[in-house]
Short mmCIF file of C-alpha atoms and ligand atoms in Angstrom, two decimals:
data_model
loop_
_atom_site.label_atom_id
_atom_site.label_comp_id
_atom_site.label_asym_id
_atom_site.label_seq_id
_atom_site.Cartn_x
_atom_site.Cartn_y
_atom_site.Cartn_z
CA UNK A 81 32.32 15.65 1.99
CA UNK A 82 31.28 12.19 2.05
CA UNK A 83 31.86 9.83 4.96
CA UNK A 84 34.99 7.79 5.66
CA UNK A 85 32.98 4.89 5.32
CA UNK A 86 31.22 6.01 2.18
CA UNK A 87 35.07 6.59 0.65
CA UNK A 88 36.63 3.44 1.85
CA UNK A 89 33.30 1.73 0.24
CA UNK A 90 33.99 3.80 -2.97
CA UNK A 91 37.53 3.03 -2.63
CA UNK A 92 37.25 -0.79 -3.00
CA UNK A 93 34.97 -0.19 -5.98
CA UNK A 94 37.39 2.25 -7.55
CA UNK A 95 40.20 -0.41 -6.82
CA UNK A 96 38.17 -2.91 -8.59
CA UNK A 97 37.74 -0.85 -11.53
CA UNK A 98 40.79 0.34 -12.20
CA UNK A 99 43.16 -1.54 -14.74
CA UNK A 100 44.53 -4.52 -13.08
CA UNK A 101 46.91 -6.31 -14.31
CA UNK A 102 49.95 -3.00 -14.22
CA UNK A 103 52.92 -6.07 -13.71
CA UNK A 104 52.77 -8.38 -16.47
CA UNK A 105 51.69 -12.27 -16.13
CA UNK A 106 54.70 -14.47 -15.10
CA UNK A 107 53.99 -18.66 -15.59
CA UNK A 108 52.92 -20.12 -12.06
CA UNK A 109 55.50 -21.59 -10.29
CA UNK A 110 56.23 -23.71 -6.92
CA UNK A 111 58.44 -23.08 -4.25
CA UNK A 112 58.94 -24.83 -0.81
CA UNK A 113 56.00 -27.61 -2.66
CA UNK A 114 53.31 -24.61 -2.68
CA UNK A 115 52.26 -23.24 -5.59
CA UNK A 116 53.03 -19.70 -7.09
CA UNK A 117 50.61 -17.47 -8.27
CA UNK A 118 51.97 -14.75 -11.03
CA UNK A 119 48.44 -14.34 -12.71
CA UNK A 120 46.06 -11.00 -11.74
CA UNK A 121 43.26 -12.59 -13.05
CA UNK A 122 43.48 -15.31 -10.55
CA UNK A 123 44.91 -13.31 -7.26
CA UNK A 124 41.25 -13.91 -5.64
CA UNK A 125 39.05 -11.54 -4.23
CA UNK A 126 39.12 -10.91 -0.13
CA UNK A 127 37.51 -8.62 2.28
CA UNK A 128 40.41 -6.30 4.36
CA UNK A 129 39.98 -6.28 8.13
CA UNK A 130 38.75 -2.87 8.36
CA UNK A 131 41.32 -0.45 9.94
CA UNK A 132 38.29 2.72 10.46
CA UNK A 133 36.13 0.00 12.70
CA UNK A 134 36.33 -1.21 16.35
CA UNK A 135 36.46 -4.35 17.20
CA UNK A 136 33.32 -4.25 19.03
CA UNK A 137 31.46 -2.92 15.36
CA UNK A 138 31.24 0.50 15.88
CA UNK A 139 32.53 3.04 13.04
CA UNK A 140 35.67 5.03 13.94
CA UNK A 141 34.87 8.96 13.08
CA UNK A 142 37.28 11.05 14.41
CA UNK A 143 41.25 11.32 15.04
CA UNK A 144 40.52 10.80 18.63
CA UNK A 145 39.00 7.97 18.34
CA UNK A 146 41.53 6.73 15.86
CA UNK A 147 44.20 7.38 18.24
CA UNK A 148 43.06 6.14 21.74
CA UNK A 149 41.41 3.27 20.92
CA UNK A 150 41.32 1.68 17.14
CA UNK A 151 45.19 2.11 17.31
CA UNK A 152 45.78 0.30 20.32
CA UNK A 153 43.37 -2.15 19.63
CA UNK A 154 44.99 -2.97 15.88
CA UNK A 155 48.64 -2.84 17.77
CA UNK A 156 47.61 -5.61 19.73
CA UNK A 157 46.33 -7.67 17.18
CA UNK A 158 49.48 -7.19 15.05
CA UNK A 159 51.49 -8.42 18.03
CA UNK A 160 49.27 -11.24 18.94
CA UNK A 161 48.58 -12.70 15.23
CA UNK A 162 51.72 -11.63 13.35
CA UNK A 163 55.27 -10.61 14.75
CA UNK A 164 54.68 -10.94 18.92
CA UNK A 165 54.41 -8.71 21.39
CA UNK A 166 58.35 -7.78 22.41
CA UNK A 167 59.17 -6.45 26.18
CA UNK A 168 60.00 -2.62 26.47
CA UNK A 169 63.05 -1.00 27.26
CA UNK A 170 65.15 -3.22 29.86
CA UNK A 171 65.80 -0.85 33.38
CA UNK A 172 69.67 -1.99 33.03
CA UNK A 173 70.23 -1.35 29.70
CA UNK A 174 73.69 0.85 29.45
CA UNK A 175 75.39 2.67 26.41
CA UNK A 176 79.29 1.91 26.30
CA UNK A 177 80.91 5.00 23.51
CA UNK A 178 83.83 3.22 22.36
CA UNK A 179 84.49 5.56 20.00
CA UNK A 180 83.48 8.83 20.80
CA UNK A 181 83.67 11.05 17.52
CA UNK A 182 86.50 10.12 14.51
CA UNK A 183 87.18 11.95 11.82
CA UNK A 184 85.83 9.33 8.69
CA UNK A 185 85.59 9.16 5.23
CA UNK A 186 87.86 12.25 4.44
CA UNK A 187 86.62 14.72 7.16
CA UNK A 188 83.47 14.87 6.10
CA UNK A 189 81.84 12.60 8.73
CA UNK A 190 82.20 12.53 12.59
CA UNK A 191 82.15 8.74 13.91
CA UNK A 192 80.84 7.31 16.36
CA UNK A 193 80.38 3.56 17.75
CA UNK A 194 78.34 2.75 20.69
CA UNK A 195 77.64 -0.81 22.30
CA UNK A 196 74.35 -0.94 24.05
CA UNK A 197 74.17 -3.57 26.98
CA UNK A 198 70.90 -4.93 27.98
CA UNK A 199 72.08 -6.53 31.33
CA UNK A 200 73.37 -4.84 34.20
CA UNK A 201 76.41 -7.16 34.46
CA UNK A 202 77.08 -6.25 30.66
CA UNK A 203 76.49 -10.12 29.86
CA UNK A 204 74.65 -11.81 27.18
CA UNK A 205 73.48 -10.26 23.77
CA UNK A 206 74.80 -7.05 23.29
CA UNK A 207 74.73 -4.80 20.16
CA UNK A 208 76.59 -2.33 18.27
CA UNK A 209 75.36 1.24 17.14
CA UNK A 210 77.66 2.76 14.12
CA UNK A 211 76.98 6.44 13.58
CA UNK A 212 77.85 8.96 11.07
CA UNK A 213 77.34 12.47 11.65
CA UNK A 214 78.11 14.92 9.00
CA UNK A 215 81.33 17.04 9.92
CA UNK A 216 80.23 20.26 9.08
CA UNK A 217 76.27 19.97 10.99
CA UNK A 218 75.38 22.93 13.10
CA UNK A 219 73.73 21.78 15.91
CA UNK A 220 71.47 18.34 15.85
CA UNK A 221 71.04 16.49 12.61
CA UNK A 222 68.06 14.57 10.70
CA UNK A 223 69.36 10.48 10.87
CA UNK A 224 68.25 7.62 8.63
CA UNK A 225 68.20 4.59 11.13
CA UNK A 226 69.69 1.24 9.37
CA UNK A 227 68.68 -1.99 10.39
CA UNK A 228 71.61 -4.47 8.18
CA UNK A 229 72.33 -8.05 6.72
CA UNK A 230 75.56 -7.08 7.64
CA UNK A 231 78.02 -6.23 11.07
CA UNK A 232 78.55 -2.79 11.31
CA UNK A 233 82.32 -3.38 9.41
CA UNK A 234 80.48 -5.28 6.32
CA UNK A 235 77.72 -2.53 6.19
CA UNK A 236 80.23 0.72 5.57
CA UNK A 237 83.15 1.45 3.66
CA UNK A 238 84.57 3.49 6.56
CA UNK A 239 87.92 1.10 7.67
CA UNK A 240 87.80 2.41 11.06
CA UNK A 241 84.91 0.52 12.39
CA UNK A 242 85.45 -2.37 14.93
CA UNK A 243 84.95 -5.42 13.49
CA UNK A 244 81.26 -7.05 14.92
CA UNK A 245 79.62 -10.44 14.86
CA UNK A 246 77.25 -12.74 12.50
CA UNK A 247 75.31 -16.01 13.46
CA UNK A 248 76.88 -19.20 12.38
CA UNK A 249 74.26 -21.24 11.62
CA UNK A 250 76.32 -24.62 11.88
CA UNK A 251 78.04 -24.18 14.95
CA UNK A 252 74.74 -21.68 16.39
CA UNK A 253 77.27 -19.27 17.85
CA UNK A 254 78.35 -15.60 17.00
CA UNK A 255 81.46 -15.80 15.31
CA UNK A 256 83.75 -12.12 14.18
CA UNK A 257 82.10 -10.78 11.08
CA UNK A 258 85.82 -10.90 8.94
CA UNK A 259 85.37 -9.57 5.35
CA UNK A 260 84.87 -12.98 3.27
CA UNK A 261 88.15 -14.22 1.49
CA UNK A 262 88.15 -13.63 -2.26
CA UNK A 263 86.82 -15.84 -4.66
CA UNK A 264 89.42 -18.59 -5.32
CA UNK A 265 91.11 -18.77 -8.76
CA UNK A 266 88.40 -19.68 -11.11
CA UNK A 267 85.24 -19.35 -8.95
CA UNK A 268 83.26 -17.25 -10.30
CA UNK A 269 83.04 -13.31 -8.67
CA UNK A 270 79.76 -13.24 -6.46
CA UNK A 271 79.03 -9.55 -6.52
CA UNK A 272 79.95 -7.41 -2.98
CA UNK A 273 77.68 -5.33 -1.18
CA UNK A 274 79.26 -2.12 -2.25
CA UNK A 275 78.34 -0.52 1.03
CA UNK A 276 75.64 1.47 2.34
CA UNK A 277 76.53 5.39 0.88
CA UNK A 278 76.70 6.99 4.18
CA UNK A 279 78.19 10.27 2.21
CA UNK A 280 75.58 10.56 -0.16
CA UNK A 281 73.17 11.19 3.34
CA UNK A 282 75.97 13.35 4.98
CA UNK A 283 76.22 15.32 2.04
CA UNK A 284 72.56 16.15 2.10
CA UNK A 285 72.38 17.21 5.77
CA UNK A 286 71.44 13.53 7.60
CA UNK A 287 73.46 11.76 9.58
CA UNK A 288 72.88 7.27 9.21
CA UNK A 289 73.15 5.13 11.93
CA UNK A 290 73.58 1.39 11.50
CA UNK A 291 73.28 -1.93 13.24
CA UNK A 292 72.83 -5.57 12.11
CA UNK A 293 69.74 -7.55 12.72
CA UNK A 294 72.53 -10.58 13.89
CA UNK A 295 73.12 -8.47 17.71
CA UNK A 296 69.26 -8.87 18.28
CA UNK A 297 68.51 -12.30 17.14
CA UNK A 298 69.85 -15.11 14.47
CA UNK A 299 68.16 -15.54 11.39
CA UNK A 300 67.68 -19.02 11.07
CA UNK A 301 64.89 -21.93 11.78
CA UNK A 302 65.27 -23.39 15.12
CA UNK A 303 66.64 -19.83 16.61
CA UNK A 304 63.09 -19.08 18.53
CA UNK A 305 64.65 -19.20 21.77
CA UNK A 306 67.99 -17.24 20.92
CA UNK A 307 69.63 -13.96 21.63
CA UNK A 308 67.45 -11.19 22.94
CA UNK A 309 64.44 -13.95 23.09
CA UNK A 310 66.59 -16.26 25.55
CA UNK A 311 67.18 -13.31 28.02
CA UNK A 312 63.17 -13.12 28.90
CA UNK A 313 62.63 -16.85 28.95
CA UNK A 314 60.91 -17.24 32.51
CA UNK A 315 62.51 -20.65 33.99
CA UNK A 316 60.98 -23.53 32.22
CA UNK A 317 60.39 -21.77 29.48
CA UNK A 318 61.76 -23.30 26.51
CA UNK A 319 60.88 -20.55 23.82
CA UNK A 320 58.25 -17.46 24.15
CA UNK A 321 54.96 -18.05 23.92
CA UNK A 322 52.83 -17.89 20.92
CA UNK A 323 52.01 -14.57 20.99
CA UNK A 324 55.01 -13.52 21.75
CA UNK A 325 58.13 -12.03 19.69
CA UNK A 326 59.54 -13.60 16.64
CA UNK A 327 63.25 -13.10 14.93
CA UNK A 328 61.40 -9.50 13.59
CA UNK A 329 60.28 -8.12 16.62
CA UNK A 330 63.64 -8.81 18.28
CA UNK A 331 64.91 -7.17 15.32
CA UNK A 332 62.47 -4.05 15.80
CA UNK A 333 63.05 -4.16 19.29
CA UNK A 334 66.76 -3.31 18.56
CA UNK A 335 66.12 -0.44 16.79
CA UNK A 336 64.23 0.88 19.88
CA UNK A 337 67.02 0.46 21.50
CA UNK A 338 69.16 2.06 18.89
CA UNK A 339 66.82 5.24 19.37
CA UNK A 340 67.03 5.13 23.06
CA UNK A 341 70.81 5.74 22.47
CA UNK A 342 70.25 8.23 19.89
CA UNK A 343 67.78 10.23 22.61
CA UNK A 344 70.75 11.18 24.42
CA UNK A 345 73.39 11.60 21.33
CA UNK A 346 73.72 15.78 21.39
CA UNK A 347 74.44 15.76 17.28
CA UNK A 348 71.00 13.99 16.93
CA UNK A 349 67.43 15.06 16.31
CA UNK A 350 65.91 12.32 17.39
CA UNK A 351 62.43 13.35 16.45
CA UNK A 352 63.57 13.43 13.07
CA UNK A 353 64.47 9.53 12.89
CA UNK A 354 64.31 7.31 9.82
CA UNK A 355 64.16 3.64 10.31
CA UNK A 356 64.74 1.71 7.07
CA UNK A 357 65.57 -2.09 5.88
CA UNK A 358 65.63 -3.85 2.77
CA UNK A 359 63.16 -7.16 2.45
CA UNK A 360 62.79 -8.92 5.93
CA UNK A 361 64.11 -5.98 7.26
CA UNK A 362 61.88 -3.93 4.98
CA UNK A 363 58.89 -5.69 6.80
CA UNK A 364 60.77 -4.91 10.08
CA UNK A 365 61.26 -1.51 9.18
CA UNK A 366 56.89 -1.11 9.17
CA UNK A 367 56.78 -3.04 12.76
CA UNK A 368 59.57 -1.24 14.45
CA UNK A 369 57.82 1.87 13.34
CA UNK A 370 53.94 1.07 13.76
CA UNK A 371 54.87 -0.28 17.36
CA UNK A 372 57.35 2.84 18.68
CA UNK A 373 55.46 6.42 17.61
CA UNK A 374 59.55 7.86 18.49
CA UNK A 375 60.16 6.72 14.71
CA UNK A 376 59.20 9.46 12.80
CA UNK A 377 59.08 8.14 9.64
CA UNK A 378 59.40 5.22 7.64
CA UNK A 379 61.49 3.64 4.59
CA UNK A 380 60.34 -0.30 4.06
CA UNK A 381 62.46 -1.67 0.90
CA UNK A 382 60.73 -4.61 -0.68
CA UNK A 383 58.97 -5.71 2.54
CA UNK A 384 56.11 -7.84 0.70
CA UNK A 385 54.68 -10.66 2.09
CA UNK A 386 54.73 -10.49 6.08
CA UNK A 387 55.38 -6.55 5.19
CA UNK A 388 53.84 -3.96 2.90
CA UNK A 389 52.04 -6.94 0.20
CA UNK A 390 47.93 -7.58 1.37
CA UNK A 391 48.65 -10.89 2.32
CA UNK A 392 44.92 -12.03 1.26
CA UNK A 393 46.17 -11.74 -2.56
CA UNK A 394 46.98 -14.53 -3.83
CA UNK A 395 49.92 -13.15 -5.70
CA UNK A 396 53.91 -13.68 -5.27
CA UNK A 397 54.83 -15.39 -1.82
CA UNK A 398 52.17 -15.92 0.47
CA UNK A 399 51.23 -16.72 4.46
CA UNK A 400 51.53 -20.45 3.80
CA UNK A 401 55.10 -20.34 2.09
CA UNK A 402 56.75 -17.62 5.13
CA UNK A 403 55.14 -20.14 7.78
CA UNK A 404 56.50 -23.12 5.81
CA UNK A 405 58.52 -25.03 8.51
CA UNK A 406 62.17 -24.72 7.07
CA UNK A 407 61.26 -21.46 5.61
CA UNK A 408 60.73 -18.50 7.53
CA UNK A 409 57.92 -19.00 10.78
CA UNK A 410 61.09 -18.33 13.64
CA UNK A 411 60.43 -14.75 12.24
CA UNK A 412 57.37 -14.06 13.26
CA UNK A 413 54.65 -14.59 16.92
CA UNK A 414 54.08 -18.61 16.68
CA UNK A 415 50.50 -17.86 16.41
CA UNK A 416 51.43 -16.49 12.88
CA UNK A 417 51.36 -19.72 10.93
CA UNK A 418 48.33 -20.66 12.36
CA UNK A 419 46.86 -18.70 9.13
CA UNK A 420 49.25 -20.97 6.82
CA UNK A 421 46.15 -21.85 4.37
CA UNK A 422 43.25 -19.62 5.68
CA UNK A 423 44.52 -16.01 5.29
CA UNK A 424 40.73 -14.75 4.98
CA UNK A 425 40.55 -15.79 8.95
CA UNK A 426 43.64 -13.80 9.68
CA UNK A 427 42.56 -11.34 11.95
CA UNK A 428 45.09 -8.89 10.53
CA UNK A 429 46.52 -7.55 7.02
CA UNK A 430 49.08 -4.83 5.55
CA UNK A 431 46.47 -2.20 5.44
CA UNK A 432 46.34 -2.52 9.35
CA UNK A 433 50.25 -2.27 10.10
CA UNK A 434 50.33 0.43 7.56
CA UNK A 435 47.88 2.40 9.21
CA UNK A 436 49.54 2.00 12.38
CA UNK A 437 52.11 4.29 11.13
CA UNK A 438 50.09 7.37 10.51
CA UNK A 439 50.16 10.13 11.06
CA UNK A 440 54.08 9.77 10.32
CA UNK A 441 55.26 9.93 6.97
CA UNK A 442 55.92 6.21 5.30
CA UNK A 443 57.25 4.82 1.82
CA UNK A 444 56.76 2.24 0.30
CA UNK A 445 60.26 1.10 -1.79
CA UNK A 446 59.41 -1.64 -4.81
CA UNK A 447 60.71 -3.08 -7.66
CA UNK A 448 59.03 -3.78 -11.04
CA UNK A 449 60.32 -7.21 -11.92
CA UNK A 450 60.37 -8.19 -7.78
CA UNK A 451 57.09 -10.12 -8.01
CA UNK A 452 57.66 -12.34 -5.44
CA UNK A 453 57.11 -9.45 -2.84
CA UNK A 454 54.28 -8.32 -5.15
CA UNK A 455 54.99 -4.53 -5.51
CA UNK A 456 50.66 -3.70 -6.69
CA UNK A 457 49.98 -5.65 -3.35
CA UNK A 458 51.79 -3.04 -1.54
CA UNK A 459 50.35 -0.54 -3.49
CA UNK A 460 46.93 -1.48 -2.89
CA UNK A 461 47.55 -1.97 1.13
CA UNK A 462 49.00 1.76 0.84
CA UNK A 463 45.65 2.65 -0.92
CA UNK A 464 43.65 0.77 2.25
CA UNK A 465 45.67 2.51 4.67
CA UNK A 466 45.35 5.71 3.06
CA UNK A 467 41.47 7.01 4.87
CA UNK A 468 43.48 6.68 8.46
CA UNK A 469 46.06 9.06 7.01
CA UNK A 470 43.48 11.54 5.61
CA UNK A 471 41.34 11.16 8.99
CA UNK A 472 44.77 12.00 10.66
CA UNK A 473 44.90 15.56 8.35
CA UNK A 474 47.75 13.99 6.25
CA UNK A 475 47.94 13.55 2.41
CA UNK A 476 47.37 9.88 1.43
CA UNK A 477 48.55 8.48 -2.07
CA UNK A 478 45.55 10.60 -3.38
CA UNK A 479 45.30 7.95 -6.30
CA UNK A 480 44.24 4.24 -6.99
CA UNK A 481 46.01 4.47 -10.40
CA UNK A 482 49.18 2.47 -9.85
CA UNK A 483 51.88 4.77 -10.88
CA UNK A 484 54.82 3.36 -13.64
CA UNK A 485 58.14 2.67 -12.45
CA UNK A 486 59.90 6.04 -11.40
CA UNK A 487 56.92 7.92 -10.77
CA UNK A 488 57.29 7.96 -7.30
CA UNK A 489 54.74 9.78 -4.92
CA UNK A 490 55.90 11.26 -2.01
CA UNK A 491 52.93 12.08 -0.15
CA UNK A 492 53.59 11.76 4.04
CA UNK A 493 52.06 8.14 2.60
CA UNK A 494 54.62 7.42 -0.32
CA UNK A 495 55.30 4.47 -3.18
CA UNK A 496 58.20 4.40 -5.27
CA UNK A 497 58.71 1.77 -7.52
CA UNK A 498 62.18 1.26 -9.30
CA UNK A 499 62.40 -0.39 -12.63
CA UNK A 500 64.09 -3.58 -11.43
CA UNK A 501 64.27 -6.04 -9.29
CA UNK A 502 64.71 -7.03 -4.98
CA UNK A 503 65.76 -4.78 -3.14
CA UNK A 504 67.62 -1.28 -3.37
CA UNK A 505 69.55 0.55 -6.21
CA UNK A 506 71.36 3.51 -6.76
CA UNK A 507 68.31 5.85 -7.91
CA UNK A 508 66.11 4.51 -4.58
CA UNK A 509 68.74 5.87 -2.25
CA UNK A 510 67.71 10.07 -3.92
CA UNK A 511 64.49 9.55 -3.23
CA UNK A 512 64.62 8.29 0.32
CA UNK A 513 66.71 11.78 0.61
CA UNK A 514 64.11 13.62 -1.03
CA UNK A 515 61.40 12.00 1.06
CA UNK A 516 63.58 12.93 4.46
CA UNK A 517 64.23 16.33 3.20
CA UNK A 518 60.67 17.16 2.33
CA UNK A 519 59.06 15.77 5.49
CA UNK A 520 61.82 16.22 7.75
CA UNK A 521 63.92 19.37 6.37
CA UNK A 522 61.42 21.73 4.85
C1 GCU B 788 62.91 -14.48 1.13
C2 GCU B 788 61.54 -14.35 1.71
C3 GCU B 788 61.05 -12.91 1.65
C4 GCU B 788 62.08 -12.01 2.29
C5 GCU B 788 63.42 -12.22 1.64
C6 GCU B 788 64.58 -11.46 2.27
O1 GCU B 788 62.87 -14.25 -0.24
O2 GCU B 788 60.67 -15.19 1.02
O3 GCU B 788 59.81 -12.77 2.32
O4 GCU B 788 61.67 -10.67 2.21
O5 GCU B 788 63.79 -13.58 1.74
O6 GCU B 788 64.51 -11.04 3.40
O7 GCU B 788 65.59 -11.32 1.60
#
């Protein structure tokens, strides 16, 4: 049995060797004035900050070590150099059921609807928990966890649910999340979200719990200091520190919170808890799991750069276009965009935050054609991480061949790849239940 530092040597060799260029050449591009790289040949070469070493040099050998001190020490660098560190679980926090078990879509789900408070007069930023149990369960249920574009209402097709709130970015207020009007005669039909398919879960034995990203924090530039970030501003303060939590980690931070509720819910397993988001929610889905072990598992959609993608390629979006001013930097620590230009010095990479997530099972959800979020990037970070699963007794990808389009592998480290583009379709939503069942059901 070779060494773990003699495979994660081979392993960059193999990874070298093996056929390269598996998405097809695009033309470069420019976007936000920097350019675009869509080329293999010229994603660069780079050096991964090595997840099996200490900081102070020394080789980690064993789980132990793994686990008591590389971990902690690559958790902190993740918070300090990429999405902030985030405060824990407020003492006055309080769960208000407002709707303690309906009958929804046709009997076959039990709802319920649950507004967490984080204050102990019940004022400021609150959030609301939508959860769907299936009817017929015996006893405590498997749940995919979430995280949504969308107020509860918007996410579902289940009428019953109280109608929530979204950030207007004009006005910078929370406004009623009302279903948007229909497209006025002649406009042309923008395509609706069709809903998240809550009974496809219930049907297989998993209940789904919901929330939108818009309770924690806004999603805009120039929100730093807004929702759950303004309630820990010390006086003075006019936005957290640079180190400190960005629109993701408030994000993350609310599904915490989502699981402390679900810790006391009596049709919930919650050590069999799924969280999952699509795109900057996919990249919130990896922190909210690699910073709270409760999460037992995993499901980032489309996370790429700032997620799943090794930022160090030079392929698809990159550092310097997410920390682009009117682009995205409010969603990360400010210390992030620092690296806006010299990746190679970032402390941190994909590999890292993936490996923060072992020993629990984690997939990795792409699309073929999405190469702005560079689906072989994630692959290849999935590779990295893979020698901290195996060193954990788990079953890494066990390949560096990148597999086609609809080959997924569903290894407790996992990569499925649609044929398509951003985001989630139909076929991605069997395989996140076959991934649950297996790891979670068996
Ligand atoms: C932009 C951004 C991506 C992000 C995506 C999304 O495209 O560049 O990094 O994942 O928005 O969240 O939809």
């Amino acid at each position: 049995m070779p060494s773990i530092r003699a495979r994660e040597l081979w392993m960059v060799i193999a990874l070298r060797l093996a056929a390269a260029a598996q998405i097809p050449d695009s033309p470069d591009a420019v976007v936000a004035g920097i350019p675009v790289n869509y080329r293999e040949a010229k994603a660069g070469t780079y050096a991964l900050p090595e997840a099996l070493k200490l900081n102070s040099g020394k080789p980690v050998k064993d789980a132990k070590t793994w686990t008591k001190v590389r971990r902690p020490e690559v958790i902190r660098l993740i918070e300090e150099n990429w999405f902030g560190h985030a405060p824990g679980r407020p003492k006055e926090m309080s769960f208000e059921v407002t709707d303690a078990g309906t009958p929804a879509y046709g009997g076959k789900a039990l709802r319920r609807q649950v507004t967490i408070r984080f204050t102990k007069d019940g004022r400021g930023p609150s959030m609301d928990l939508l959860l769907h149990l299936p009817a017929n369960a015996q006893g405590r249920v498997p749940v995919l966890l979430n995280m949504s574009f969308f107020a509860n209402n918007l996410a579902v097709t289940d009428s019953g649910v109280k109608v929530g709130r979204r950030w207007d970015r004009n006005t910078k207020t929370q406004v009623p999340a009302e279903p948007p009007p229909p497209p006025a005669a002649g406009a042309p039909a923008r395509p609706r979200f069709p809903g998240f398919p809550v009974e496809q879960f219930l049907a297989a034995g998993i209940g789904v719990a919901t929330f939108n990203k818009d309770d924690l924090a806004p999603d805009f530039p120039g929100s730093e200091a807004m929702g759950v970030k303004g309630l820990y501003l010390k006086a003075g303060q006019a936005k957290p520190g640079d180190g400190e939590w960005g629109a993701i980690a408030a994000w993350a931070w609310g599904a915490s919170r989502a699981l402390d509720y679900l810790q006391t819910d009596r049709g919930v397993d919650a050590k069999r808890v799924a969280i999952h988001g699509v795109s900057r929610l996919g990249k919130t889905a990896l922190w909210a799991g690699a910073s709270d072990e409760r999460l037992a598992m995993v499901i980032a959609s489309c996370s790429g750069e700032g997620g799943a993608a090794i930022a160090r390629r030079n392929y698809g979006e990159t550092l310097a276009h997410m920390a682009e001013p009117t682009r995205f930097p409010y969603q990360f620590a400010a210390n992030y965009a620092k690296f806006s230009g010299k990746v190679n010095e970032w402390p941190v990479d994909a590999n890292l935050l993936l490996a923060a997530i072992a020993p629990r099972p984690l997939l990795l959800q792409t699309g073929s054609t999405d190469k702005w979020s560079d689906p072989y990037g994630e692959f290849l970070a999935a590779v990295a991480a893979g020698p901290v699963y195996e060193l954990l007794g788990k079953q890494a990808l066990g390949t560096t061949k990148f597999p086609a389009a609809g080959e997924p592998i569903l290894h407790d480290l996992g990569y499925s790849m649609h044929d398509g583009g951003h985001g989630t379709v139909p076929a991605d939503f069997g395989i996140y239940i076959r991934f649950m069942r297996q790891h979670f059901m068996k």
